[in-house]
Coordinates of C-alpha atoms in Angstrom, one line a residue:
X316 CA 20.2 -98.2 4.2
X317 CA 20.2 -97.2 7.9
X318 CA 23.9 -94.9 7.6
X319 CA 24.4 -91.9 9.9
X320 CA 21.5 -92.6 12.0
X321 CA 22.6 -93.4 15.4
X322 CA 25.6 -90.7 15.1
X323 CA 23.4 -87.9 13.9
X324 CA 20.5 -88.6 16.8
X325 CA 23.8 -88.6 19.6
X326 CA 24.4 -85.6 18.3
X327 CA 21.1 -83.9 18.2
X328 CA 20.3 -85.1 21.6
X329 CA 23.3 -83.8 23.0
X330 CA 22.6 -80.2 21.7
X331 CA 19.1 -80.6 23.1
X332 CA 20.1 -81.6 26.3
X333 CA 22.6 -78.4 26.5
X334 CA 20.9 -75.2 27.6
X335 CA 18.2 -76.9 24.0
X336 CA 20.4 -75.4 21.7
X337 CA 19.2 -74.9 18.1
X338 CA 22.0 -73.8 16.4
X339 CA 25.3 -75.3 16.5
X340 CA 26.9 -71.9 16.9
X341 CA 25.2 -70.4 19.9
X342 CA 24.8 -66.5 19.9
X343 CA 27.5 -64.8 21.2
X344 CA 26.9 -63.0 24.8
X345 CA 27.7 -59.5 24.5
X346 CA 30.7 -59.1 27.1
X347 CA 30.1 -56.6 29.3
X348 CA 33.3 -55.0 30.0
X349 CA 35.1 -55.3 26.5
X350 CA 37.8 -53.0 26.9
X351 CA 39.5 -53.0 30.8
X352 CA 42.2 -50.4 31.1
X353 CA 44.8 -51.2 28.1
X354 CA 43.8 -55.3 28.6
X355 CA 41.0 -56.6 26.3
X356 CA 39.1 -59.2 27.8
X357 CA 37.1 -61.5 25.0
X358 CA 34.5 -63.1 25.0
X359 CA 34.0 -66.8 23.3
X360 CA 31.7 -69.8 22.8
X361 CA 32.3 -72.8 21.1
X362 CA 31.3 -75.5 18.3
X363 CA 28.1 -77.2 20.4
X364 CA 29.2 -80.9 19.3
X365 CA 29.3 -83.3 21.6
X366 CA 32.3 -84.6 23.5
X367 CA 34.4 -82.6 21.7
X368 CA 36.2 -80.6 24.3
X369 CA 38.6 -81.1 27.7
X370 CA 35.5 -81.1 29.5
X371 CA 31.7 -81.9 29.1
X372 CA 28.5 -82.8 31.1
X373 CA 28.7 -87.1 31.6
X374 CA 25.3 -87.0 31.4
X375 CA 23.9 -84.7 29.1
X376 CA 27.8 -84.7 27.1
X377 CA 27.6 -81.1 26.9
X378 CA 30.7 -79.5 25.8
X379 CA 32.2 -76.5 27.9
X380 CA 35.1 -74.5 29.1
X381 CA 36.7 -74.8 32.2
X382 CA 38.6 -72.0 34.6
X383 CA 41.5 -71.8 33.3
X384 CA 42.0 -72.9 29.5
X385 CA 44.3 -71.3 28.0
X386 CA 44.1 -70.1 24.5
X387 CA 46.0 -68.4 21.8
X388 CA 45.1 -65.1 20.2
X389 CA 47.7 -63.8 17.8
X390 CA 50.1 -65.7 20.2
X391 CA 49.4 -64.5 23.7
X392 CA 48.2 -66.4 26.1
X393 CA 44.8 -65.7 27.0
X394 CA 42.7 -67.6 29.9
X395 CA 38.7 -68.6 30.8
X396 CA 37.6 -66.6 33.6
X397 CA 34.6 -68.8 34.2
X398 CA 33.7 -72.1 33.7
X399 CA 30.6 -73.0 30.4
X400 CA 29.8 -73.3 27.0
X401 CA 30.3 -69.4 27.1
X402 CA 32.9 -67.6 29.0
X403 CA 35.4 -64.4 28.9
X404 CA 39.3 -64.6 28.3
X405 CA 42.4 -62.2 29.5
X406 CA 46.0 -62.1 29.6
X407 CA 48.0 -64.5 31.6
X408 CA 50.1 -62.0 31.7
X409 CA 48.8 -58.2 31.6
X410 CA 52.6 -56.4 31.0
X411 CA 56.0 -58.5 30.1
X412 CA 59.7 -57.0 29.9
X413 CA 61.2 -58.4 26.1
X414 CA 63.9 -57.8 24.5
X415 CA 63.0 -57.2 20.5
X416 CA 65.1 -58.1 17.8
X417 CA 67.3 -55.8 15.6
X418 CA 65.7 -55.5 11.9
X419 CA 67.4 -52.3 10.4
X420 CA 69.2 -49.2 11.2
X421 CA 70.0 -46.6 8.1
X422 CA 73.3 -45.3 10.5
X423 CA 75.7 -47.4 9.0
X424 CA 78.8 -45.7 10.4
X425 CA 79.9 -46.5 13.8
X426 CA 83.0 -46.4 16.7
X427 CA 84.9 -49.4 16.6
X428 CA 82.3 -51.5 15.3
X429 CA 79.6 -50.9 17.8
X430 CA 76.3 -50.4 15.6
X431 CA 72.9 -50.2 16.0
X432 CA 71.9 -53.7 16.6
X433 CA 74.4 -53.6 19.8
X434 CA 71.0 -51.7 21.6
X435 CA 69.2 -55.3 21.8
X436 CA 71.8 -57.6 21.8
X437 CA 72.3 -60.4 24.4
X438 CA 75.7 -58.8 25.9
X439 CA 73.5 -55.9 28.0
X440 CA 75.3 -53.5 29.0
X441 CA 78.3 -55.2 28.4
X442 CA 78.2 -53.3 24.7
X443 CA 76.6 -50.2 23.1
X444 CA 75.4 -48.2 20.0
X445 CA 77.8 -45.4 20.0
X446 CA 77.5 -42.9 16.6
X447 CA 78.4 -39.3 15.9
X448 CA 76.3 -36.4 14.3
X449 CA 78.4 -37.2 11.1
X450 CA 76.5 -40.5 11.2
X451 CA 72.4 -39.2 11.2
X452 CA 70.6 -39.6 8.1
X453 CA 67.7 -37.1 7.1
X454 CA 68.5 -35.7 10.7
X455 CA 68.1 -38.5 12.8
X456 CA 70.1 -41.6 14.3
X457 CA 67.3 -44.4 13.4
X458 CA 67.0 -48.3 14.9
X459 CA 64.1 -50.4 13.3
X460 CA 63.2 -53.5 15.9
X461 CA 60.5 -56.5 15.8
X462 CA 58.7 -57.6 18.9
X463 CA 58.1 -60.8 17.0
X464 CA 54.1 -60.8 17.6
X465 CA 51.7 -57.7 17.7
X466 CA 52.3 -56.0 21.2
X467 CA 50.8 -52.7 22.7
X468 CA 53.5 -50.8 24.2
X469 CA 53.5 -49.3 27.7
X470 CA 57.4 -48.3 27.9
X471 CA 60.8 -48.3 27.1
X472 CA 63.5 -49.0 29.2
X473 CA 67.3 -47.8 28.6
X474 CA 70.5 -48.5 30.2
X475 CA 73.7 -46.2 29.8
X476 CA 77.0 -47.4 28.7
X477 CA 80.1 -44.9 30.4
X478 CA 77.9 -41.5 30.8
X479 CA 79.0 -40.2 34.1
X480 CA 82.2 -39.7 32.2
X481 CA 80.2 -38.2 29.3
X482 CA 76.8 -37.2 30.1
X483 CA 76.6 -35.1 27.3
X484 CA 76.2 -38.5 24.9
X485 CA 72.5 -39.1 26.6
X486 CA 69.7 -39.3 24.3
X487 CA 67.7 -35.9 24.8
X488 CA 64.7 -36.5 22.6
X489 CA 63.4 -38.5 20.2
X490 CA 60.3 -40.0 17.8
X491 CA 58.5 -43.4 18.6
X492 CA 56.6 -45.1 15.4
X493 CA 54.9 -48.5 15.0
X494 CA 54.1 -50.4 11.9
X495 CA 52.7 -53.7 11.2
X496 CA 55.4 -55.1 8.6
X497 CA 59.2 -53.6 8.5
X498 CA 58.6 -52.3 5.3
X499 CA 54.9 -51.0 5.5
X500 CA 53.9 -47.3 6.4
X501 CA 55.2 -46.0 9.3
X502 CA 52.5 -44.8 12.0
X503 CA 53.6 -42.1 14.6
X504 CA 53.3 -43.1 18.1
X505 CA 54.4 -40.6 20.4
X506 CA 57.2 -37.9 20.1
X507 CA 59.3 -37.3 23.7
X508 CA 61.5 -34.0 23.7
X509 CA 63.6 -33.7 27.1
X510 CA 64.1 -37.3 28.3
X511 CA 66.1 -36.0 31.0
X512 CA 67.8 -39.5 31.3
X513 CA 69.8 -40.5 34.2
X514 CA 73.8 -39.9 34.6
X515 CA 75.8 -43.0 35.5
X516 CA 77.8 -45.8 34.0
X517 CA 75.9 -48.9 32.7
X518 CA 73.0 -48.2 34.7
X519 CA 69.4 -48.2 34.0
X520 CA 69.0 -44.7 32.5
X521 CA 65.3 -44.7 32.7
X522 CA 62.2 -46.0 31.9
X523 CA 60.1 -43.6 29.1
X524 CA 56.3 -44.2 29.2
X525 CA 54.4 -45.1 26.0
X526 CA 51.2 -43.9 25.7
X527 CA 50.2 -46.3 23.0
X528 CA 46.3 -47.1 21.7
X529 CA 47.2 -50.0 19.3
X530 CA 49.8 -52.6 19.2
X531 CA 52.1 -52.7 16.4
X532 CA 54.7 -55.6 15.7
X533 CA 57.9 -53.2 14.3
X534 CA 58.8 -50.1 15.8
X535 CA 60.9 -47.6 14.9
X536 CA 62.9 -45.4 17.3
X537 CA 64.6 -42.0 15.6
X538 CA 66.7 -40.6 17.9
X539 CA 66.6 -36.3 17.3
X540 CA 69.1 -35.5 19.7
X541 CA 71.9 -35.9 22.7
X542 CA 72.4 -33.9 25.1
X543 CA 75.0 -31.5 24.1
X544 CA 78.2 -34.2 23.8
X545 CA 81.0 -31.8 22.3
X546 CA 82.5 -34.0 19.9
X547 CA 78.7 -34.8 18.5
X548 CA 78.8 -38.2 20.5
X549 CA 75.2 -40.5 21.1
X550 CA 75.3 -43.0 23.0
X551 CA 73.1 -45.8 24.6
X552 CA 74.3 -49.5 26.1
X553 CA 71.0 -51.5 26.1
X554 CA 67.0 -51.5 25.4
X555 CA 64.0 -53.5 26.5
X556 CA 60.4 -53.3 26.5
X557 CA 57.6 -53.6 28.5
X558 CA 54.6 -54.9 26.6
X559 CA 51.2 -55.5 26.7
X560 CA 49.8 -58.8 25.2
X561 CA 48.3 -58.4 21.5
X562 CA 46.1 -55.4 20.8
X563 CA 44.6 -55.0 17.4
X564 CA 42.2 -56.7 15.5
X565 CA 41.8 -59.1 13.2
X566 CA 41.8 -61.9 15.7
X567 CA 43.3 -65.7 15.7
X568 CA 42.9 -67.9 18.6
X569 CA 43.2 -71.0 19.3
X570 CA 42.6 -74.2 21.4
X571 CA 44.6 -75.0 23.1
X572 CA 47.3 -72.4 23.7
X573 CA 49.8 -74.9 22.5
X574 CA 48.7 -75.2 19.2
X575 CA 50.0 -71.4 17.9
X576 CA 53.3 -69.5 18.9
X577 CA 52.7 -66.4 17.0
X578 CA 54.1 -67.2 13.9
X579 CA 53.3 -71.0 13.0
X580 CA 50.0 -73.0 13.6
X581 CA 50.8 -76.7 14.4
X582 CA 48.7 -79.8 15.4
X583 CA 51.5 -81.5 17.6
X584 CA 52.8 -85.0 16.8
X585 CA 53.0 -86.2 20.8
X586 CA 50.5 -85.0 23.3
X587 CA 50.3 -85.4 27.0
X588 CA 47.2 -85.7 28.6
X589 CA 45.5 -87.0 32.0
X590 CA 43.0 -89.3 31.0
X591 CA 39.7 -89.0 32.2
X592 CA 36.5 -90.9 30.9
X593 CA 34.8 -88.7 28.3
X594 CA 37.5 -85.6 27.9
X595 CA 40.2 -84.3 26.0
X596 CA 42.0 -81.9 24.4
X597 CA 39.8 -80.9 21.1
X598 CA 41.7 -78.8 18.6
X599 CA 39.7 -75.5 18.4
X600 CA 39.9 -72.3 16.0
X601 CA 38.4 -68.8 16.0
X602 CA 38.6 -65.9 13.5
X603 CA 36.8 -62.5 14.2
X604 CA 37.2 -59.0 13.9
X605 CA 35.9 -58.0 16.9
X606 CA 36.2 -59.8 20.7
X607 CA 33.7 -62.0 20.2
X608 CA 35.2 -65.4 19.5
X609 CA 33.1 -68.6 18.1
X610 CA 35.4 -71.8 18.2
X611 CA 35.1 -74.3 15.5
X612 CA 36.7 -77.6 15.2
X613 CA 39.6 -77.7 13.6
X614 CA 39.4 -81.6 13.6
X615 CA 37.1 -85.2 12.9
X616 CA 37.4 -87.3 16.2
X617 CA 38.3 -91.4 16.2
X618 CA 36.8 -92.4 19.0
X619 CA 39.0 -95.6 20.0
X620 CA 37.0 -98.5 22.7
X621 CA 39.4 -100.4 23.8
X622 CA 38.4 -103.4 25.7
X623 CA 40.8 -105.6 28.1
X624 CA 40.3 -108.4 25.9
X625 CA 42.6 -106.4 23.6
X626 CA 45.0 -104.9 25.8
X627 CA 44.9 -104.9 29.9
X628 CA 45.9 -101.2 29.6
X629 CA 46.9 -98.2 27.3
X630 CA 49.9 -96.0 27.7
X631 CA 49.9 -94.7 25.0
X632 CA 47.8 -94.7 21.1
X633 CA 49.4 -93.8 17.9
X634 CA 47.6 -93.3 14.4
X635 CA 48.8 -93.1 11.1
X636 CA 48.3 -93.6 7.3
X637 CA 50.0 -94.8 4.9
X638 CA 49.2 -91.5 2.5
X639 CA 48.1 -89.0 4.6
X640 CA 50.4 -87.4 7.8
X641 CA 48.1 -86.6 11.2
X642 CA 50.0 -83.9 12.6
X643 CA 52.3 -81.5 11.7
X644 CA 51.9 -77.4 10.2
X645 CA 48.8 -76.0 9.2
X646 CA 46.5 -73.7 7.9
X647 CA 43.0 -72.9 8.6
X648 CA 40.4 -73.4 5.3
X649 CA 37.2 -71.2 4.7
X650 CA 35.2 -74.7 6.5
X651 CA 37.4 -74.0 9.4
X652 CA 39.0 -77.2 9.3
X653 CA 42.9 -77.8 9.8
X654 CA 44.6 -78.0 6.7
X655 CA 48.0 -79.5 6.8
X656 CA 51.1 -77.8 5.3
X657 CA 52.5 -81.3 4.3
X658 CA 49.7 -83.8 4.2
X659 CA 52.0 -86.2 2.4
X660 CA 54.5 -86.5 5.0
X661 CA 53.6 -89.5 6.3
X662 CA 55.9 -89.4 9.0
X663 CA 53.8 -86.9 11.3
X664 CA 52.0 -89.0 13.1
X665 CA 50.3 -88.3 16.6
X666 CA 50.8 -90.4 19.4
X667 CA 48.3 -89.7 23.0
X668 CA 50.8 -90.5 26.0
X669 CA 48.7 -91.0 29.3
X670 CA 50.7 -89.5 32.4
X671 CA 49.9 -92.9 34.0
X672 CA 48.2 -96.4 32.1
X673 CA 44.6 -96.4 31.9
X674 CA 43.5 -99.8 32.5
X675 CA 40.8 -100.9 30.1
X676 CA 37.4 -102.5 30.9
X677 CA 35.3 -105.9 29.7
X678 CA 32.9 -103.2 28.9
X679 CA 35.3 -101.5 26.9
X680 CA 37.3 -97.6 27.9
X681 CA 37.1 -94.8 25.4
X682 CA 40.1 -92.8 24.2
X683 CA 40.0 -90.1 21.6
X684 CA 42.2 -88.8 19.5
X685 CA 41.3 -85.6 16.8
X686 CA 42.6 -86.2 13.4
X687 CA 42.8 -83.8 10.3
X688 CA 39.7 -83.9 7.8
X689 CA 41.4 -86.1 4.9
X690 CA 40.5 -88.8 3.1
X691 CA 43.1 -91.8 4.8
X692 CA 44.3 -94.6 3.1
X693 CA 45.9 -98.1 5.6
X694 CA 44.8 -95.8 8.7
X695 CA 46.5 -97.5 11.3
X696 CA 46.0 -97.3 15.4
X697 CA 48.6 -98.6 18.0
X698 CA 48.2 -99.4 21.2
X699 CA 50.8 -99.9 24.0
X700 CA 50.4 -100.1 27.5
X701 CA 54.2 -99.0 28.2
X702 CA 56.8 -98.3 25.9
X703 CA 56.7 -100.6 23.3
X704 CA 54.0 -100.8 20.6
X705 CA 52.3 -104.1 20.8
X706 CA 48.9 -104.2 19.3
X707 CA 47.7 -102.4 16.5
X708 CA 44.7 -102.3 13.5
X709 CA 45.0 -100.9 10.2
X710 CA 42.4 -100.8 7.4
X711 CA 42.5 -102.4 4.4
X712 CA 45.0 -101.3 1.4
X713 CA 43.3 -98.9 -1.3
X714 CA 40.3 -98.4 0.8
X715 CA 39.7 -94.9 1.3
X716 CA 38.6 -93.4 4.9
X717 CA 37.3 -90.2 4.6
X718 CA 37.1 -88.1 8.5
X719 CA 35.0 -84.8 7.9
X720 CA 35.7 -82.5 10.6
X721 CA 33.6 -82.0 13.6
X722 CA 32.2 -85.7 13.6
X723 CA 33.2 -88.0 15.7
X724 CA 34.1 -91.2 14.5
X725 CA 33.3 -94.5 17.3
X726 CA 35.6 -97.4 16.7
X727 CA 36.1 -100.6 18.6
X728 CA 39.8 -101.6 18.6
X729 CA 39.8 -105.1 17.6
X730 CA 42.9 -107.0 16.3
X731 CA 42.9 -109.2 13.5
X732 CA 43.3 -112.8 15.6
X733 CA 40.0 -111.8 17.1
X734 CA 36.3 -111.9 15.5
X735 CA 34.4 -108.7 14.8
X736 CA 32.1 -108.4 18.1
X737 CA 28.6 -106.6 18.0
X738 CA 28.8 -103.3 16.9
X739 CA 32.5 -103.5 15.6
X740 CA 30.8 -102.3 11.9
X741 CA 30.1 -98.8 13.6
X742 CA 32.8 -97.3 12.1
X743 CA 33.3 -93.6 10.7
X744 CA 29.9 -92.5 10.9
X745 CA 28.8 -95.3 9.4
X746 CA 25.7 -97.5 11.1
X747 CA 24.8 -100.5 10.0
X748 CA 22.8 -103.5 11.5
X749 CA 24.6 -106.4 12.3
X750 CA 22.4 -108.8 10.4
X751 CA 22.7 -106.6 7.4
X752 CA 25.0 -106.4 4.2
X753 CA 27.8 -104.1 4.7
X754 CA 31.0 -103.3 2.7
X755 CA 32.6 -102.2 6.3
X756 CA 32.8 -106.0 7.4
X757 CA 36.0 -106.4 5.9
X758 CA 37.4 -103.0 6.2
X759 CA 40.3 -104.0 8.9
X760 CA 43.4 -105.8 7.9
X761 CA 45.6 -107.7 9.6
X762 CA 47.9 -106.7 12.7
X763 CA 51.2 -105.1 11.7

């Protein structure tokens, strides 16, 4: 049996020919300017397999980043400073103005139903939190908000509702906390005690500066004091903060930015793409408690040659299975490969969408498209070369396909009114020689 040679040597070679990598991993490069006023910059390599990334060496099919790329760690967007198979990230943005989202207040009484959550509302200034002393619990008038994602903050800005008429409602000072869940312990941030807030109706009363170390995803304002209203009056129109992107470790990123918003990791069912021979977008994951970040694969590649025998063009490919979905939600296992949520859901499939149709070549032109390690049964891949679906291959029923992730898998598209050309049987990792036995000879069914 001759299996997995010709994939494994392509392999080998290509981490030889880059920078003669032994390792798959290569060592980390120790950045060397980790921490750059409040912004982390990190610092990242990837997986060293071979055309798995948006960019590699035609030659030597060296993987590599490019200016640029974006990623996503704990849901900011971070981006390569340098191109290479090792390079340093930092914020797209360095500081952002949100508005966070009410959680809790423990100041249940009100004036004409205008609560706590009116702070952070969409109206603005158009309405307020207005509460009397009556109204403080353990001595304080409290509001409990989510920023949604871990974010370091650098200030607070407040807008008034009427105090130029009542001046005396102005907060005067006040606590600051962070926490990391709603309900966890509560961390003291900073404590302000004369804000000396600005007199006028619905304006900006001021901007409070944070001077915050770590970055914290609820905070907690408890509000001590006003500034000497006579009928015990507090009163405040509307709240915002300024943010820096994520601050504290562990660390989640991934490739590309796309693929994580924070909250939910997903491996999208359509993707746009320019095509260019030999690169694409390969679905990357890192996990690390420090700013050194190694990518890993989060996928198995089919690598699709499509000749103009087939098709005169492709628009767009879809693959899919008849037991197994190829996109959707996800999870991350301990082989860092991308577990799906609903593997079942056959539904989620992933479709490739060329801004403009690649014409194809006698020779044959190579598309790839990253798929989750399962084991597929009827995979199927479409091709159109405009809207409408019009060729397509599927495997045979009840045979198993199994994609491990981080190997690429060369197929050559061949529909079912056509014979099997030379080196059609090199299929999932699989080589065989064309004069020998093989049980992949008959693996394709017919067209749908």
């Amino acid at each position: 049996m001759k299996k997995n040679i010709l994939t494994f040597v392509a392999f080998a070679a290509a981490l030889c020919a880059c920078n003669k990598l032994e390792n798959i991993i290569p060592e980390p490069q120790a950045p060397e300017d980790v921490i750059r006023a409040t912004e982390l910059v990190f610092t990242a390599t990837m997986e060293g397999a071979p055309e798995t990334r948006a960019t590699y060496d035609g030659t030597y099919k060296c993987a590599s980043w490019e200016v640029d790329d974006r990623i996503s760690i704990n849901g900011f967007d971070y981006k390569a400073n340098n191109a290479g198979t090792s390079t340093t990230f930092s914020p797209v943005v360095e500081a952002e103005e949100i508005r966070p989202t009410f959680v809790s207040s423990t100041n249940t009484g009100s004036y004409n139903n205008q609560p706590a959550q009116n702070l952070v509302d969409e109206g603005g200034v158009g309405t307020r939190w207005i509460a009397k002393k009556t109204d403080m619990v353990d001595g304080v008038w409290n509001i409990v908000v989510t920023t949604g994602k871990t974010t370091q903050l650098k200030s607070i800005k407040l807008w008034n509702h009427d105090n130029q008429q009542y001046p005396g409602r102005r907060w005067k000072s006040m606590k600051l906390y962070g926490s990391t869940s709603s309900d966890g312990e509560w961390t003291e941030i900073q404590s302000f005690s004369n804000l000396n807030l600005a007199i006028n109706n619905r304006g900006l009363a001021g901007e409070i500066a944070v001077n915050a170390t770590d970055g914290y995803k609820y905070y907690r304002i408890d509000v001590l004091d006003n500034e000497g209203d006579k009928d015990g009056w507090m009163q405040m129109s509307d709240m915002k903060f300024v943010v820096n992107p994520a601050a504290n470790a562990p660390y989640d990123a991934y490739f590309p930015a796309s693929l994580y918003d924070g909250t939910t990791a997903v491996l999208p069912a359509n993707i746009t793409e320019t095509w260019a021979d030999g690169k694409f977008n390969m679905p990357m994951y890192a996990h690390s408690e420090n700013t050194e970040l190694q990518f890993k694969n989060l996928c198995g590649v089919l690598k699709i040659i499509v000749k103009s025998d087939q098709i005169a063009a492709v628009k767009k490919i879809r693959v899919s299975s008849a037991n197994k979905a190829t996109s959707g939600e996800f999870t991350v296992n301990s082989n860092n490969a991308a577990v799906l949520v609903n593997p079942n859901a056959v539904n989620n499939t992933v479709t490739m969408l060329y801004d403009t149709a690649v014409p194809t070549t006698a020779e044959g032109t190579t598309f790839y498209v990253a798929v989750p390690a399962q084991t597929y049964q009827e995979l199927k891949i479409d091709l159109s070369s405009d809207v409408t679906f019009t060729k397509g291959m599927t495997t045979k029923s009840a045979t198993d396909i199994t994609v491990v992730r981080n190997t690429i898998y060369p197929i050559i598209f061949v529909n079912n009114s056509t014979p099997l050309p030379a080196g059609a049987l090199r299929l999932f990792n699989e080589y065989v020689d064309n004069d020998a036995p093989s049980p992949y000879k008959n693996i394709w069914g017919k067209q749908w």
